[in-house]
Short mmCIF file of C-alpha atoms and ligand atoms in Angstrom, two decimals:
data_model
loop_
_atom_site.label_atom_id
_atom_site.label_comp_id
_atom_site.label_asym_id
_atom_site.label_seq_id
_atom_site.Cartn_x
_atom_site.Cartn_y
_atom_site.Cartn_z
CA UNK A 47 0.00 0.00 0.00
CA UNK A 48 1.41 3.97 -0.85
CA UNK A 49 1.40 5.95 1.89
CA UNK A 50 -0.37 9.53 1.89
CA UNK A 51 0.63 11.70 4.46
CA UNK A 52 -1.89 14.25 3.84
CA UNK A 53 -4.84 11.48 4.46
CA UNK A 54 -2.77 10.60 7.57
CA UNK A 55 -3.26 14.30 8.80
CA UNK A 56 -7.10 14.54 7.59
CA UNK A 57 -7.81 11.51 9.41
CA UNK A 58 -7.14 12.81 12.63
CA UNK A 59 -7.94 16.28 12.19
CA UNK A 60 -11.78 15.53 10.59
CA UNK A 61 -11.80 12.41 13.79
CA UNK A 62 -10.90 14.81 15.98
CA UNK A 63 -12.81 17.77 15.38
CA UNK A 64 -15.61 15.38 15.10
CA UNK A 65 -15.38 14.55 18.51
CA UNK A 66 -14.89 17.88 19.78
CA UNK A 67 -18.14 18.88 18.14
CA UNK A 68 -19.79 16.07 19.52
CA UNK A 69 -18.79 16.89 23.31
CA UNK A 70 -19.89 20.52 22.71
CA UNK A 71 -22.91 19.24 24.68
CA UNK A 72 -23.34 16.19 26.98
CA UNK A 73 -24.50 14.42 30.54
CA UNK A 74 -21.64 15.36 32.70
CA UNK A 75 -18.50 16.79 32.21
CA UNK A 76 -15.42 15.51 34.64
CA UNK A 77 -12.32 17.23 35.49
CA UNK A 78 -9.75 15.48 36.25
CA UNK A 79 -8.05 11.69 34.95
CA UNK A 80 -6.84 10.77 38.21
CA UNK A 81 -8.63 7.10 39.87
CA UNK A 82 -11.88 8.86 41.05
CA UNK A 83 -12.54 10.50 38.04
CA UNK A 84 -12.01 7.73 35.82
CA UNK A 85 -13.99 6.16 37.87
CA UNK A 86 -17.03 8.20 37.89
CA UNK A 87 -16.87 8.03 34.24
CA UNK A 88 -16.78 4.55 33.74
CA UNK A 89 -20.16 3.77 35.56
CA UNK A 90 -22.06 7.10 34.30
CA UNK A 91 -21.08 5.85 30.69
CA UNK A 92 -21.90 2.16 31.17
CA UNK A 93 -25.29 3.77 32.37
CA UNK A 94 -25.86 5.36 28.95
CA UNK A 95 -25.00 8.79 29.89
CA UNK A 96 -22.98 10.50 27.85
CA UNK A 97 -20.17 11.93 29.61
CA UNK A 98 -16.39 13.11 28.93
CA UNK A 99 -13.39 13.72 31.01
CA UNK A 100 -11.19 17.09 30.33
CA UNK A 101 -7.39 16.06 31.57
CA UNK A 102 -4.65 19.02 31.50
CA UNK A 103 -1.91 16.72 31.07
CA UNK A 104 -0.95 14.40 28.68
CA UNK A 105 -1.26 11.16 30.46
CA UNK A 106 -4.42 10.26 32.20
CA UNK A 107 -4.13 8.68 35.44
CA UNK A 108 -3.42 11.65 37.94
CA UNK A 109 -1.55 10.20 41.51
CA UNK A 110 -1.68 7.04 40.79
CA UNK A 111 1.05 5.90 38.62
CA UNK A 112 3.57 6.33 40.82
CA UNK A 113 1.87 4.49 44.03
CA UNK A 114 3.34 5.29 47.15
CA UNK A 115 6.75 7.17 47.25
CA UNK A 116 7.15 6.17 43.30
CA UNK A 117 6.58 2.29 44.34
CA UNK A 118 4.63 1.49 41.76
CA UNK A 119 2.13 -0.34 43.93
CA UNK A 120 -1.29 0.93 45.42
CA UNK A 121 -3.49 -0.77 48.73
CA UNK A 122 -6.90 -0.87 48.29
CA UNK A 123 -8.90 -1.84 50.82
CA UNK A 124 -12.08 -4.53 51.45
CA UNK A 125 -14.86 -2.12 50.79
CA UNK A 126 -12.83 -1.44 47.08
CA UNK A 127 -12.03 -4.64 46.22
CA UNK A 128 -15.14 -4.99 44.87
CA UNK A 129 -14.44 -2.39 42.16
CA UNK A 130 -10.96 -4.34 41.44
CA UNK A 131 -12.68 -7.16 40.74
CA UNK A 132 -15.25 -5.55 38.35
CA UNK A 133 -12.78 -4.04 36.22
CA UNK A 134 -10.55 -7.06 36.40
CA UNK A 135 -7.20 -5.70 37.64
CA UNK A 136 -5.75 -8.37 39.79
CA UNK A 137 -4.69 -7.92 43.75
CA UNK A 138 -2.80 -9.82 46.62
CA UNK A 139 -4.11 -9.92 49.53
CA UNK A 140 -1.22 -8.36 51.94
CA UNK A 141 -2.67 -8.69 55.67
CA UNK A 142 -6.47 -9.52 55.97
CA UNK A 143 -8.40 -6.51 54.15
CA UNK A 144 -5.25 -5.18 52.79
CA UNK A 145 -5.07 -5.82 49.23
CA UNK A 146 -2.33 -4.91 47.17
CA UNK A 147 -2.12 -3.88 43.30
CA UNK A 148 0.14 -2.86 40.36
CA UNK A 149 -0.64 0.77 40.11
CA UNK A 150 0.03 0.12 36.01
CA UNK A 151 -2.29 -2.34 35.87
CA UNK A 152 -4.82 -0.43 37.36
CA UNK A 153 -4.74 2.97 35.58
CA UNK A 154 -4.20 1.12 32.42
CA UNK A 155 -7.10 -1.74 32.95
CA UNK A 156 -9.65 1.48 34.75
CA UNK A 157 -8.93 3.59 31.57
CA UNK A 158 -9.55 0.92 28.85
CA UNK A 159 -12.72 0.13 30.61
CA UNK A 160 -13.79 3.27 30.87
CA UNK A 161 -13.10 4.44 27.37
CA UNK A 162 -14.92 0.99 26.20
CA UNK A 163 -17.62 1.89 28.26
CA UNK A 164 -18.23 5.04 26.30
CA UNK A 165 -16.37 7.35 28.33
CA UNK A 166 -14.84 10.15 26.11
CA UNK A 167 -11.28 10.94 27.18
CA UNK A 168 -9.97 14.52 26.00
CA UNK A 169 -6.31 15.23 27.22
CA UNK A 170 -4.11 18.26 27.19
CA UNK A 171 -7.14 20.49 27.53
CA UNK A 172 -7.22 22.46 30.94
CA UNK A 173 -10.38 23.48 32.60
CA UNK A 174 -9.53 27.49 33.32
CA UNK A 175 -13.28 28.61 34.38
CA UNK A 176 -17.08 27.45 34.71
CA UNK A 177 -20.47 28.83 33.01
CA UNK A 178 -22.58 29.75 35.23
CA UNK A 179 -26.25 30.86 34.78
CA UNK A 180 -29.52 30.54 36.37
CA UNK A 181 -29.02 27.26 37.12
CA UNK A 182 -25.78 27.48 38.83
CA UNK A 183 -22.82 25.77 36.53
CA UNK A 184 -23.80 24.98 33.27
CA UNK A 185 -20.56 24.05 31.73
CA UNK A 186 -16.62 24.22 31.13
CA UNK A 187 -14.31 26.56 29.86
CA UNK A 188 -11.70 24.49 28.20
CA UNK A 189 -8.14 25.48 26.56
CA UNK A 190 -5.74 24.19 25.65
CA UNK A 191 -3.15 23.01 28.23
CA UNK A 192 -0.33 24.44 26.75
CA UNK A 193 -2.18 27.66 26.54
CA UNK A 194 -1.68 28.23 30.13
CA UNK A 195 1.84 27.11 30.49
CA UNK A 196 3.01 29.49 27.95
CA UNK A 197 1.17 32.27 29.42
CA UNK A 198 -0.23 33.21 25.89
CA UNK A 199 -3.73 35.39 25.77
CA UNK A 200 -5.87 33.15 23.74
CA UNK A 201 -9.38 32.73 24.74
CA UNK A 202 -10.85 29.40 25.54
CA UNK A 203 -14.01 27.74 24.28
CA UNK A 204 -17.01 27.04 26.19
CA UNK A 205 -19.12 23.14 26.21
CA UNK A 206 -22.59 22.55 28.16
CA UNK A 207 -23.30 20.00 30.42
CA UNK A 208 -26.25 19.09 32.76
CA UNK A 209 -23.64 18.30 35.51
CA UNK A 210 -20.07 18.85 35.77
CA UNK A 211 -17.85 16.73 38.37
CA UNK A 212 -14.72 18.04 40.20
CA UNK A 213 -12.37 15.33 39.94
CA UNK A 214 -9.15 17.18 39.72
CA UNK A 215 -7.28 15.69 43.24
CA UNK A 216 -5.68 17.93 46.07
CA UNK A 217 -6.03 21.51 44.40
CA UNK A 218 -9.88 21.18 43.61
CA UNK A 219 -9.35 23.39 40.72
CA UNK A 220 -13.32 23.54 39.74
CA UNK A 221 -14.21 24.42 42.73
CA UNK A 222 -11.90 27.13 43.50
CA UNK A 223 -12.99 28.42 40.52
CA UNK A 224 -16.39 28.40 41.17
CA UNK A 225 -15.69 29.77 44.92
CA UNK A 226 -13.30 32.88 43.58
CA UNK A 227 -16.66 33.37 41.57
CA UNK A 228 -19.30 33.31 43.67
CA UNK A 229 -18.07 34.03 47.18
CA UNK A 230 -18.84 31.64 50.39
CA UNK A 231 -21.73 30.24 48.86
CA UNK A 232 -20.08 26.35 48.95
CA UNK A 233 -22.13 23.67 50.43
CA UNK A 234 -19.88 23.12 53.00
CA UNK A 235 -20.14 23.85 56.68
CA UNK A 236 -18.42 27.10 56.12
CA UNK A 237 -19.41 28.20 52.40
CA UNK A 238 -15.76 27.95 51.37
CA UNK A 239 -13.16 25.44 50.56
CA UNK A 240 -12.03 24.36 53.90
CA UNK A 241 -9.09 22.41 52.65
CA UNK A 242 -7.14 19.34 53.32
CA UNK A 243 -6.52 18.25 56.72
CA UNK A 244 -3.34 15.89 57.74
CA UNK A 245 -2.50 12.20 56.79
CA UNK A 246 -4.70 9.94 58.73
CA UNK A 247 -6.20 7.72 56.10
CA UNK A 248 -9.07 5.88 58.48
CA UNK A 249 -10.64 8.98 58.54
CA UNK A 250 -10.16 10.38 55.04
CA UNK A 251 -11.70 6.59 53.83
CA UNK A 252 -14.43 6.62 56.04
CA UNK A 253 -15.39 10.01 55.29
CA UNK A 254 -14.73 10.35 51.91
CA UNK A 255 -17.69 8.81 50.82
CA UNK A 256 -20.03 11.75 52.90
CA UNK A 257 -18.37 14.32 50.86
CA UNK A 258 -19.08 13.07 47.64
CA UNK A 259 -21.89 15.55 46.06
CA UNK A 260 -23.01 18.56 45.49
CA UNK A 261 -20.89 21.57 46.60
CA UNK A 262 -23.08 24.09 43.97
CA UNK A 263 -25.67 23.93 41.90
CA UNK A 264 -24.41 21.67 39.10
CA UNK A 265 -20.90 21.07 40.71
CA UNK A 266 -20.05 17.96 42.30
CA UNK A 267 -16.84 16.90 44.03
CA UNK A 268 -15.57 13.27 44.21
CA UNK A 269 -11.97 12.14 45.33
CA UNK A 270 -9.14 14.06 46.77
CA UNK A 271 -11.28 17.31 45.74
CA UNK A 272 -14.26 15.91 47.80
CA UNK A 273 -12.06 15.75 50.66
CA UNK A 274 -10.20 18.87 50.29
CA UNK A 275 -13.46 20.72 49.61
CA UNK A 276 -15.20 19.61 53.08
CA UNK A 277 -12.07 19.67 54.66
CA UNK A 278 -11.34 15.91 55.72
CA UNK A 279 -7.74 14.36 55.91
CA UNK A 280 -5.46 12.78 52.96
CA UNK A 281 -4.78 9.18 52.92
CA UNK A 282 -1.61 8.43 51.29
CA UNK A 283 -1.44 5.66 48.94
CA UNK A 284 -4.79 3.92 49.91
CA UNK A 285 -7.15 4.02 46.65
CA UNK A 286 -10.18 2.53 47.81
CA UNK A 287 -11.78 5.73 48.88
CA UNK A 288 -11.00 7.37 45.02
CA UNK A 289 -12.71 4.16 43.37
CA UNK A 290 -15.23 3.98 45.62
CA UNK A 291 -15.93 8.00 45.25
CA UNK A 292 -16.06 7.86 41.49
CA UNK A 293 -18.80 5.09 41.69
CA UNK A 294 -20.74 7.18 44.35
CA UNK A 295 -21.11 10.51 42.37
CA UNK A 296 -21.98 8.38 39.33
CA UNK A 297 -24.51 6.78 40.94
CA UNK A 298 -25.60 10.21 42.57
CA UNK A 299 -25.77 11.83 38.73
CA UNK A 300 -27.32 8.33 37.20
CA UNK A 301 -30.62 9.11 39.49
CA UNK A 302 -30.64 12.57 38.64
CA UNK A 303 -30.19 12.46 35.16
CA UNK A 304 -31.65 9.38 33.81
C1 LIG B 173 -7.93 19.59 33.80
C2 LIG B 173 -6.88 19.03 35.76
C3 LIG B 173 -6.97 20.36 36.22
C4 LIG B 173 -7.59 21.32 35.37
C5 LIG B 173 -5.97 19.21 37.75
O1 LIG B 173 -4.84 13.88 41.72
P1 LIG B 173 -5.66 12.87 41.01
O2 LIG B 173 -5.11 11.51 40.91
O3 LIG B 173 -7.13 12.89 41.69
P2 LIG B 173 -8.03 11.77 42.42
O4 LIG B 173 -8.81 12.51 43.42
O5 LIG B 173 -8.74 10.97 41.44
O6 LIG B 173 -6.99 10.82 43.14
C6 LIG B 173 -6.18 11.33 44.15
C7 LIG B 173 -4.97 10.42 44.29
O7 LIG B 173 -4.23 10.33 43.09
C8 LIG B 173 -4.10 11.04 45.35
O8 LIG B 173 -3.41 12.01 45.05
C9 LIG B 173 -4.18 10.58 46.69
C10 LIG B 173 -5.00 9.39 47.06
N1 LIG B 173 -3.53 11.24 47.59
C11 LIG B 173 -3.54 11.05 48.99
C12 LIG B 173 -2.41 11.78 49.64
O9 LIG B 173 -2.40 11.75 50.90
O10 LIG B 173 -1.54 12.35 48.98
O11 LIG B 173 -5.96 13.37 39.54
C13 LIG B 173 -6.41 14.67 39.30
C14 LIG B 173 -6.19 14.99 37.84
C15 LIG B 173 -4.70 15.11 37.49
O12 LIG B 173 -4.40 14.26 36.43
C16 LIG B 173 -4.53 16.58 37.10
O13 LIG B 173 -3.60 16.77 36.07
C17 LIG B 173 -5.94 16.94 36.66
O14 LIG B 173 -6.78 16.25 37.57
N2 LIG B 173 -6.25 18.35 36.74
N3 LIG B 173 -7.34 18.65 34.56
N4 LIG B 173 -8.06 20.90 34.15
N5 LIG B 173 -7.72 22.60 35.71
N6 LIG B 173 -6.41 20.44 37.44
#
């Protein structure tokens, strides 16, 4: 077969301006290709929502590559087992309830199910703001990554979505957003971000779960963000409470939106 590298470049410019069209309005929009987020979109697209996930960087995976202290390993715990098992990434059990997996295998394994599940995956695109309207947020306001980190003044574009999900770790970058917006008006005991607390990962795990939701009309938190929003402690390397928080807000948008 002869080569043409000009159908080589239409091919992926026409497929990927396709797909950007496509997304210009959908279910949820997630922010954020760390473990929860991935997560969240996996079950909200094998519910027949459709739903795509705006990473800045140009892997997806967030935290978890690099397990604890760049050990490529991650513990997840009994209640997230479950999870492991669904998506078929395979675990030792270390002590009892301590179960212990290749943090490759699972970003690698949670994104191909994900994406086969329907979940649209759009890297190097940042999130830099949030529509909001009468309805509270209403959308994303997208660039591209590199955008930002050459400090160029381009102006982003905008995409609707019935919910959008803050899934973007430690910083909670939607959120802050939305808070340097709108003022203390957070669902959170003190209207604000009220930031992460120390390591003690009992706690974080068992709360995590309680902080999944709704911090504004239309914005909802799940993993590190959910915790750093409310104000609960990290964890370390312990991903149960990220895979267990992605199911939770997809099951908390699935009810709402289906
Ligand atoms: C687009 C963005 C933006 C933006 C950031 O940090 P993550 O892995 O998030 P989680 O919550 O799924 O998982 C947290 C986990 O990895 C972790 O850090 C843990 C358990 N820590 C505990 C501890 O004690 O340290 O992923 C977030 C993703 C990253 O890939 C960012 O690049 C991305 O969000 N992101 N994407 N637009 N403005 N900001």
């Amino acid at each position: 077969m002869k080569l043409d590298d000009i159908i080589v470049s239409k091919a992926i410019v026409e497929g990927y301006m396709q797909d950007l069209l496509d997304y210009m309005e959908m279910d949820v929009a997630i922010g954020g290709g760390g473990p929860s987020g991935i997560t969240a979109g996996y079950y909200m697209a094998k519910a027949g929502l459709k739903v795509a996930l705006f990473e800045k960087k140009l892997t997806i995976g967030g935290g978890m590559w690099g397990g604890g202290m760049m050990l490529n390993k991650i513990v997840v715990q009994e209640e997230g087992k479950r999870i492991l098992e669904e998506m078929g990434i395979s675990s030792q059990e270390y002590q009892s309830g301590y179960h212990v997996a290749d943090s490759i295998e699972t970003v690698s394994t949670l994104l191909s199910q994900a994406t086969k599940a329907g979940l649209k995956v759009f890297n190097l695109i940042e999130i830099e703001d949030v529509m909001i309207k009468q309805k509270g947020v209403e959308g994303l306001v997208i660039n591209w990554s590199t955008v930002g980190m050459s400090g160029l003044h381009v102006d982003p574009v905008t995409v609707r979505s019935k919910a959008v999900v803050d899934a973007t770790g430690h910083p909670c970058e939607v959120v802050k957003v939305v808070e340097n917006k709108v003022g203390p008006e957070l669902h959170t005991k003190t209207g604000r971000i009220m930031g992460e607390k120390s390591m003690w990962a009992d706690r974080a795990e068992s709360v995590i779960l309680e902080n999944v939701g709704e911090v504004y009309p239309g914005l909802y938190v799940t993993g590190m963000a959910a915790n750093a929003a409310h104000g609960s402690p990290r964890m370390g390397p312990i991903f149960g409470g990220m895979l267990l928080s992605g199911e939770k807000v997809a099951q908390i948008l699935i009810e709402k939106l289906k």
